[in-house]
Amino acid sequence: DQEIKLSDFLFALLEGMSIEIPLLNGEKIKVKFQEGFELSKPYIIKNEGLPLFNKPGKGNLFVLFKLKKPRRINSKIKELLKNLEIESE
């Protein structure tokens, strides 16, 4: 038997993908999921947080990811998931 943690499985799907994250100033930054990225830990974007108190510059921005389960899964996605399950055996 092979045990695959859900977070490992999702990371494998996300690895190499990029998303845009809105910054506090309204701009967006593109983030690419790298090897070793963990969904359960905050993603830190250096120097994009709140201004530092009595110092020049900004602090770090901590991004937390929340995964939402879809209410319904269409037949095409179900078939893709079945194929992934077969290949992992």
CSV table of N, CA and C in Angstrom, one decimal:
chain,number,residue,atom,x,y,z
A,1,ASP,N,0.8,-1.2,0.0
A,1,ASP,CA,0.0,0.0,0.0
A,1,ASP,C,0.9,1.2,0.0
A,2,GLN,N,0.4,2.2,-0.7
A,2,GLN,CA,1.1,3.5,-0.7
A,2,GLN,C,0.2,4.6,-0.1
A,3,GLU,N,0.8,5.3,0.8
A,3,GLU,CA,0.0,6.4,1.4
A,3,GLU,C,0.4,7.7,0.9
A,4,ILE,N,-0.5,8.5,0.4
A,4,ILE,CA,-0.2,9.8,-0.1
A,4,ILE,C,-1.0,10.9,0.7
A,5,LYS,N,-0.3,11.8,1.3
A,5,LYS,CA,-0.9,12.8,2.1
A,5,LYS,C,-1.6,13.8,1.1
A,6,LEU,N,-2.8,14.3,1.5
A,6,LEU,CA,-3.5,15.2,0.6
A,6,LEU,C,-2.7,16.4,0.2
A,7,SER,N,-1.9,16.9,1.2
A,7,SER,CA,-1.1,18.1,0.9
A,7,SER,C,0.0,17.8,-0.1
A,8,ASP,N,0.6,16.6,0.0
A,8,ASP,CA,1.6,16.2,-1.0
A,8,ASP,C,1.0,16.1,-2.4
A,9,PHE,N,-0.2,15.5,-2.4
A,9,PHE,CA,-0.9,15.3,-3.7
A,9,PHE,C,-1.2,16.7,-4.3
A,10,LEU,N,-1.7,17.6,-3.5
A,10,LEU,CA,-2.1,18.9,-4.0
A,10,LEU,C,-0.8,19.7,-4.4
A,11,PHE,N,0.3,19.5,-3.7
A,11,PHE,CA,1.5,20.2,-4.0
A,11,PHE,C,2.0,19.7,-5.4
A,12,ALA,N,1.9,18.4,-5.6
A,12,ALA,CA,2.4,17.9,-6.9
A,12,ALA,C,1.6,18.5,-8.0
A,13,LEU,N,0.3,18.8,-7.8
A,13,LEU,CA,-0.5,19.4,-8.8
A,13,LEU,C,-0.1,20.9,-9.0
A,14,LEU,N,0.3,21.6,-7.9
A,14,LEU,CA,0.6,23.0,-8.0
A,14,LEU,C,2.0,23.3,-8.4
A,15,GLU,N,2.9,22.4,-8.1
A,15,GLU,CA,4.3,22.6,-8.4
A,15,GLU,C,4.6,23.2,-9.8
A,16,GLY,N,5.2,24.3,-9.9
A,16,GLY,CA,5.5,24.9,-11.2
A,16,GLY,C,4.5,25.8,-11.6
A,17,MET,N,3.3,25.8,-11.0
A,17,MET,CA,2.2,26.8,-11.4
A,17,MET,C,2.5,28.1,-10.8
A,18,SER,N,2.0,29.2,-11.4
A,18,SER,CA,2.1,30.5,-10.8
A,18,SER,C,0.7,31.1,-10.6
A,19,ILE,N,0.6,31.9,-9.5
A,19,ILE,CA,-0.6,32.6,-9.2
A,19,ILE,C,-0.3,34.1,-8.9
A,20,GLU,N,-1.3,34.9,-9.1
A,20,GLU,CA,-1.1,36.3,-8.7
A,20,GLU,C,-1.7,36.6,-7.4
A,21,ILE,N,-0.9,37.3,-6.5
A,21,ILE,CA,-1.3,37.6,-5.2
A,21,ILE,C,-1.4,39.1,-5.0
A,22,PRO,N,-2.6,39.6,-4.6
A,22,PRO,CA,-2.7,41.1,-4.4
A,22,PRO,C,-1.9,41.5,-3.2
A,23,LEU,N,-1.2,42.6,-3.4
A,23,LEU,CA,-0.4,43.2,-2.3
A,23,LEU,C,-1.2,44.3,-1.6
A,24,LEU,N,-0.7,44.8,-0.5
A,24,LEU,CA,-1.4,45.7,0.3
A,24,LEU,C,-1.6,47.1,-0.4
A,25,ASN,N,-0.7,47.4,-1.3
A,25,ASN,CA,-0.8,48.7,-2.0
A,25,ASN,C,-1.7,48.6,-3.3
A,26,GLY,N,-2.3,47.4,-3.5
A,26,GLY,CA,-3.2,47.3,-4.7
A,26,GLY,C,-2.6,46.6,-5.9
A,27,GLU,N,-1.2,46.6,-5.9
A,27,GLU,CA,-0.5,45.9,-7.0
A,27,GLU,C,-0.6,44.4,-6.8
A,28,LYS,N,-0.2,43.7,-7.8
A,28,LYS,CA,-0.2,42.2,-7.7
A,28,LYS,C,1.2,41.7,-8.0
A,29,ILE,N,1.5,40.6,-7.4
A,29,ILE,CA,2.8,40.0,-7.6
A,29,ILE,C,2.6,38.5,-8.0
A,30,LYS,N,3.4,38.1,-9.0
A,30,LYS,CA,3.2,36.7,-9.4
A,30,LYS,C,4.2,35.8,-8.6
A,31,VAL,N,3.6,34.7,-8.1
A,31,VAL,CA,4.3,33.8,-7.3
A,31,VAL,C,4.3,32.4,-7.9
A,32,LYS,N,5.4,31.8,-8.0
A,32,LYS,CA,5.5,30.4,-8.6
A,32,LYS,C,5.8,29.4,-7.5
A,33,PHE,N,5.0,28.4,-7.5
A,33,PHE,CA,5.1,27.4,-6.4
A,33,PHE,C,6.4,26.6,-6.7
A,34,GLN,N,7.3,26.6,-5.8
A,34,GLN,CA,8.6,25.9,-6.0
A,34,GLN,C,8.6,24.6,-5.2
A,35,GLU,N,9.6,23.8,-5.5
A,35,GLU,CA,9.8,22.5,-4.8
A,35,GLU,C,10.0,22.8,-3.3
A,36,GLY,N,9.3,22.1,-2.5
A,36,GLY,CA,9.4,22.3,-1.1
A,36,GLY,C,8.3,23.2,-0.5
A,37,PHE,N,7.5,23.8,-1.3
A,37,PHE,CA,6.4,24.6,-0.9
A,37,PHE,C,5.4,23.8,-0.1
A,38,GLU,N,5.0,24.3,1.1
A,38,GLU,CA,4.0,23.6,1.9
A,38,GLU,C,2.7,24.5,2.0
A,39,LEU,N,1.6,23.9,1.7
A,39,LEU,CA,0.3,24.7,1.8
A,39,LEU,C,0.0,25.0,3.2
A,40,SER,N,0.5,24.2,4.1
A,40,SER,CA,0.1,24.4,5.5
A,40,SER,C,0.9,25.5,6.2
A,41,LYS,N,1.9,26.0,5.6
A,41,LYS,CA,2.7,27.0,6.2
A,41,LYS,C,2.5,28.3,5.4
A,42,PRO,N,2.7,29.5,6.1
A,42,PRO,CA,2.6,30.8,5.4
A,42,PRO,C,3.6,30.9,4.4
A,43,TYR,N,3.2,31.5,3.3
A,43,TYR,CA,4.2,31.9,2.2
A,43,TYR,C,4.6,33.3,2.5
A,44,ILE,N,5.9,33.6,2.6
A,44,ILE,CA,6.4,34.9,3.0
A,44,ILE,C,6.9,35.6,1.7
A,45,ILE,N,6.4,36.8,1.6
A,45,ILE,CA,6.9,37.7,0.5
A,45,ILE,C,7.7,38.9,1.2
A,46,LYS,N,9.0,38.8,1.0
A,46,LYS,CA,9.8,39.8,1.7
A,46,LYS,C,9.6,41.2,1.2
A,47,ASN,N,9.6,42.2,2.2
A,47,ASN,CA,9.5,43.6,1.9
A,47,ASN,C,8.3,44.0,1.2
A,48,GLU,N,7.2,43.3,1.4
A,48,GLU,CA,5.9,43.7,0.8
A,48,GLU,C,4.8,43.9,1.8
A,49,GLY,N,5.2,43.8,3.1
A,49,GLY,CA,4.2,44.0,4.2
A,49,GLY,C,3.9,45.4,4.6
A,50,LEU,N,3.6,45.6,5.8
A,50,LEU,CA,3.3,47.0,6.3
A,50,LEU,C,4.6,47.7,6.5
A,51,PRO,N,4.6,49.1,6.5
A,51,PRO,CA,5.8,49.9,6.7
A,51,PRO,C,6.3,49.6,8.1
A,52,LEU,N,7.6,49.6,8.2
A,52,LEU,CA,8.3,49.4,9.5
A,52,LEU,C,8.1,50.7,10.4
A,53,PHE,N,8.0,50.5,11.7
A,53,PHE,CA,7.9,51.6,12.6
A,53,PHE,C,9.2,52.2,12.9
A,54,ASN,N,9.3,53.5,12.6
A,54,ASN,CA,10.5,54.3,12.8
A,54,ASN,C,11.7,53.8,12.0
A,55,LYS,N,11.5,53.1,10.9
A,55,LYS,CA,12.6,52.7,10.1
A,55,LYS,C,12.1,52.8,8.6
A,56,PRO,N,13.0,53.0,7.7
A,56,PRO,CA,12.6,52.9,6.3
A,56,PRO,C,12.4,51.5,5.9
A,57,GLY,N,11.5,51.4,4.9
A,57,GLY,CA,11.2,50.0,4.3
A,57,GLY,C,10.0,49.4,4.9
A,58,LYS,N,9.7,48.2,4.4
A,58,LYS,CA,8.5,47.5,4.8
A,58,LYS,C,8.9,46.1,5.4
A,59,GLY,N,8.0,45.6,6.1
A,59,GLY,CA,8.1,44.3,6.7
A,59,GLY,C,7.7,43.2,5.7
A,60,ASN,N,7.6,42.0,6.1
A,60,ASN,CA,7.3,40.9,5.2
A,60,ASN,C,5.8,40.7,5.2
A,61,LEU,N,5.3,40.2,4.1
A,61,LEU,CA,3.9,39.9,3.9
A,61,LEU,C,3.7,38.4,4.0
A,62,PHE,N,2.9,37.9,5.0
A,62,PHE,CA,2.6,36.5,5.2
A,62,PHE,C,1.3,36.1,4.5
A,63,VAL,N,1.4,35.2,3.5
A,63,VAL,CA,0.2,34.8,2.8
A,63,VAL,C,-0.2,33.4,3.3
A,64,LEU,N,-1.5,33.2,3.7
A,64,LEU,CA,-2.0,31.9,4.1
A,64,LEU,C,-2.9,31.4,3.0
A,65,PHE,N,-2.8,30.2,2.6
A,65,PHE,CA,-3.6,29.6,1.6
A,65,PHE,C,-4.7,28.7,2.2
A,66,LYS,N,-6.0,28.9,1.7
A,66,LYS,CA,-7.1,28.1,2.2
A,66,LYS,C,-7.6,27.3,1.0
A,67,LEU,N,-7.7,26.0,1.1
A,67,LEU,CA,-8.3,25.2,0.1
A,67,LEU,C,-9.7,25.0,0.2
A,68,LYS,N,-10.5,25.1,-0.8
A,68,LYS,CA,-11.9,24.9,-0.8
A,68,LYS,C,-12.3,23.7,-1.6
A,69,LYS,N,-13.1,22.9,-1.1
A,69,LYS,CA,-13.6,21.7,-1.8
A,69,LYS,C,-14.7,22.1,-2.7
A,70,PRO,N,-14.7,21.8,-4.0
A,70,PRO,CA,-15.8,22.2,-4.9
A,70,PRO,C,-17.1,21.4,-4.4
A,71,ARG,N,-18.2,22.1,-4.6
A,71,ARG,CA,-19.5,21.5,-4.2
A,71,ARG,C,-19.8,20.3,-5.1
A,72,ARG,N,-19.5,20.5,-6.4
A,72,ARG,CA,-19.8,19.4,-7.4
A,72,ARG,C,-18.6,19.2,-8.2
A,73,ILE,N,-18.4,18.0,-8.7
A,73,ILE,CA,-17.2,17.7,-9.5
A,73,ILE,C,-17.9,17.1,-10.8
A,74,ASN,N,-17.5,17.7,-12.0
A,74,ASN,CA,-18.1,17.2,-13.2
A,74,ASN,C,-17.4,15.9,-13.6
A,75,SER,N,-18.0,15.2,-14.6
A,75,SER,CA,-17.6,13.9,-15.0
A,75,SER,C,-16.1,13.9,-15.5
A,76,LYS,N,-15.7,15.0,-16.2
A,76,LYS,CA,-14.4,15.1,-16.8
A,76,LYS,C,-13.3,15.1,-15.6
A,77,ILE,N,-13.6,15.8,-14.6
A,77,ILE,CA,-12.7,15.9,-13.5
A,77,ILE,C,-12.6,14.6,-12.7
A,78,LYS,N,-13.8,13.9,-12.6
A,78,LYS,CA,-13.9,12.6,-11.9
A,78,LYS,C,-13.0,11.6,-12.7
A,79,GLU,N,-13.1,11.6,-14.0
A,79,GLU,CA,-12.3,10.7,-14.8
A,79,GLU,C,-10.8,11.0,-14.7
A,80,LEU,N,-10.4,12.3,-14.7
A,80,LEU,CA,-9.0,12.6,-14.4
A,80,LEU,C,-8.5,12.1,-13.1
A,81,LEU,N,-9.3,12.3,-12.1
A,81,LEU,CA,-8.9,11.8,-10.7
A,81,LEU,C,-8.8,10.3,-10.7
A,82,LYS,N,-9.7,9.6,-11.4
A,82,LYS,CA,-9.6,8.1,-11.5
A,82,LYS,C,-8.3,7.7,-12.1
A,83,ASN,N,-7.9,8.4,-13.2
A,83,ASN,CA,-6.7,8.1,-13.9
A,83,ASN,C,-5.5,8.4,-13.1
A,84,LEU,N,-5.5,9.4,-12.3
A,84,LEU,CA,-4.4,9.7,-11.3
A,84,LEU,C,-4.3,8.6,-10.3
A,85,GLU,N,-5.4,8.1,-9.8
A,85,GLU,CA,-5.4,7.1,-8.8
A,85,GLU,C,-4.8,5.8,-9.4
A,86,ILE,N,-5.2,5.5,-10.6
A,86,ILE,CA,-4.7,4.3,-11.3
A,86,ILE,C,-3.2,4.4,-11.5
A,87,GLU,N,-2.7,5.5,-11.9
A,87,GLU,CA,-1.2,5.7,-12.1
A,87,GLU,C,-0.4,5.7,-10.9
A,88,SER,N,-1.0,6.1,-9.7
A,88,SER,CA,-0.2,6.1,-8.5
A,88,SER,C,-0.1,4.7,-7.8
A,89,GLU,N,-0.9,3.7,-8.3
A,89,GLU,CA,-0.8,2.4,-7.7
A,89,GLU,C,0.4,1.6,-8.1
